[in-house]
């Protein structure tokens, strides 16, 4: 999964005409580590999306701006339009994540 490097990169990806799913996470988050083993499978299953990991601690201002206060959380964009969000502090299953991505179509 691509790792977000800068705020400018976030803006570029958010504004692009490519469907982008941002995964907000942190190294210390146990529920975030829970999804790590199956995320490559999710990424390959939904290859029409670009998946980008956003480190919550490095991009806290972006999290505040987007009202992402629980992790792991997902926010999807295309052409600067929010397609959907799966934001909560709860542990997420592979099925729940796939259901969210399928709801974006």
One Martini backbone bead per residue (centre of mass of N, CA, C, O) as a GRO file, in nm:
protein
  105
    1UNK     BB    1   0.098   0.035   0.021
    2UNK     BB    2   0.069   0.349   0.001
    3UNK     BB    3   0.249   0.629   0.136
    4UNK     BB    4   0.199   0.912   0.283
    5UNK     BB    5   0.403   1.220   0.268
    6UNK     BB    6   0.201   1.469   0.201
    7UNK     BB    7  -0.031   1.714   0.181
    8UNK     BB    8  -0.012   1.754  -0.125
    9UNK     BB    9  -0.065   1.459  -0.198
   10UNK     BB   10  -0.346   1.447  -0.083
   11UNK     BB   11  -0.469   1.664  -0.268
   12UNK     BB   12  -0.406   1.526  -0.536
   13UNK     BB   13  -0.562   1.260  -0.481
   14UNK     BB   14  -0.838   1.387  -0.410
   15UNK     BB   15  -0.849   1.545  -0.707
   16UNK     BB   16  -0.847   1.310  -0.864
   17UNK     BB   17  -0.992   1.073  -1.104
   18UNK     BB   18  -0.911   0.876  -0.894
   19UNK     BB   19  -0.988   0.625  -0.691
   20UNK     BB   20  -0.952   0.692  -0.335
   21UNK     BB   21  -0.825   0.516  -0.047
   22UNK     BB   22  -0.808   0.613   0.284
   23UNK     BB   23  -0.593   0.494   0.545
   24UNK     BB   24  -0.634   0.533   0.881
   25UNK     BB   25  -0.343   0.511   1.097
   26UNK     BB   26  -0.130   0.323   1.341
   27UNK     BB   27   0.125   0.155   1.491
   28UNK     BB   28  -0.026   0.135   1.792
   29UNK     BB   29  -0.277  -0.002   1.654
   30UNK     BB   30  -0.436  -0.297   1.692
   31UNK     BB   31  -0.674  -0.276   1.481
   32UNK     BB   32  -0.480  -0.208   1.249
   33UNK     BB   33  -0.309  -0.473   1.258
   34UNK     BB   34  -0.547  -0.669   1.199
   35UNK     BB   35  -0.573  -0.577   0.880
   36UNK     BB   36  -0.297  -0.630   0.741
   37UNK     BB   37  -0.314  -0.930   0.624
   38UNK     BB   38  -0.582  -0.851   0.418
   39UNK     BB   39  -0.526  -0.592   0.244
   40UNK     BB   40  -0.391  -0.705  -0.015
   41UNK     BB   41  -0.649  -0.852  -0.108
   42UNK     BB   42  -0.829  -0.603  -0.127
   43UNK     BB   43  -0.659  -0.448  -0.331
   44UNK     BB   44  -0.674  -0.666  -0.561
   45UNK     BB   45  -0.991  -0.679  -0.577
   46UNK     BB   46  -0.975  -0.335  -0.591
   47UNK     BB   47  -0.801  -0.203  -0.851
   48UNK     BB   48  -0.971   0.070  -0.910
   49UNK     BB   49  -0.816   0.144  -0.654
   50UNK     BB   50  -0.643   0.364  -0.447
   51UNK     BB   51  -0.423   0.293  -0.182
   52UNK     BB   52  -0.377   0.493   0.125
   53UNK     BB   53  -0.159   0.552   0.379
   54UNK     BB   54  -0.238   0.720   0.695
   55UNK     BB   55  -0.067   0.875   0.939
   56UNK     BB   56  -0.212   1.006   1.207
   57UNK     BB   57   0.042   1.144   1.347
   58UNK     BB   58   0.139   1.306   1.081
   59UNK     BB   59  -0.196   1.379   1.004
   60UNK     BB   60  -0.383   1.529   1.222
   61UNK     BB   61  -0.510   1.768   1.064
   62UNK     BB   62  -0.658   1.593   0.860
   63UNK     BB   63  -0.830   1.441   1.063
   64UNK     BB   64  -0.977   1.686   1.174
   65UNK     BB   65  -1.093   1.792   0.903
   66UNK     BB   66  -1.241   1.485   0.859
   67UNK     BB   67  -1.339   1.350   1.126
   68UNK     BB   68  -1.089   1.153   1.228
   69UNK     BB   69  -1.096   0.980   1.552
   70UNK     BB   70  -1.089   0.690   1.438
   71UNK     BB   71  -0.913   0.371   1.440
   72UNK     BB   72  -0.965   0.245   1.168
   73UNK     BB   73  -1.002   0.439   0.858
   74UNK     BB   74  -1.220   0.535   0.576
   75UNK     BB   75  -1.161   0.746   0.279
   76UNK     BB   76  -1.328   0.845  -0.023
   77UNK     BB   77  -1.210   0.964  -0.352
   78UNK     BB   78  -1.325   1.182  -0.634
   79UNK     BB   79  -1.276   1.476  -0.757
   80UNK     BB   80  -1.317   1.606  -0.457
   81UNK     BB   81  -1.518   1.368  -0.381
   82UNK     BB   82  -1.697   1.214  -0.151
   83UNK     BB   83  -1.791   0.872  -0.153
   84UNK     BB   84  -1.692   0.775   0.144
   85UNK     BB   85  -1.727   0.629   0.487
   86UNK     BB   86  -1.528   0.440   0.748
   87UNK     BB   87  -1.585   0.567   1.067
   88UNK     BB   88  -1.407   0.434   1.350
   89UNK     BB   89  -1.289   0.259   1.649
   90UNK     BB   90  -1.343  -0.008   1.528
   91UNK     BB   91  -1.310  -0.310   1.442
   92UNK     BB   92  -1.231  -0.458   1.121
   93UNK     BB   93  -1.339  -0.646   0.871
   94UNK     BB   94  -1.311  -0.764   0.563
   95UNK     BB   95  -1.613  -0.753   0.495
   96UNK     BB   96  -1.665  -0.460   0.581
   97UNK     BB   97  -1.463  -0.333   0.383
   98UNK     BB   98  -1.585  -0.452   0.124
   99UNK     BB   99  -1.864  -0.327   0.158
  100UNK     BB  100  -1.770  -0.039   0.145
  101UNK     BB  101  -1.639  -0.047  -0.137
  102UNK     BB  102  -1.898  -0.143  -0.287
  103UNK     BB  103  -2.063   0.125  -0.207
  104UNK     BB  104  -1.896   0.322  -0.413
  105UNK     BB  105  -2.024   0.242  -0.706
   0.00000   0.00000   0.00000
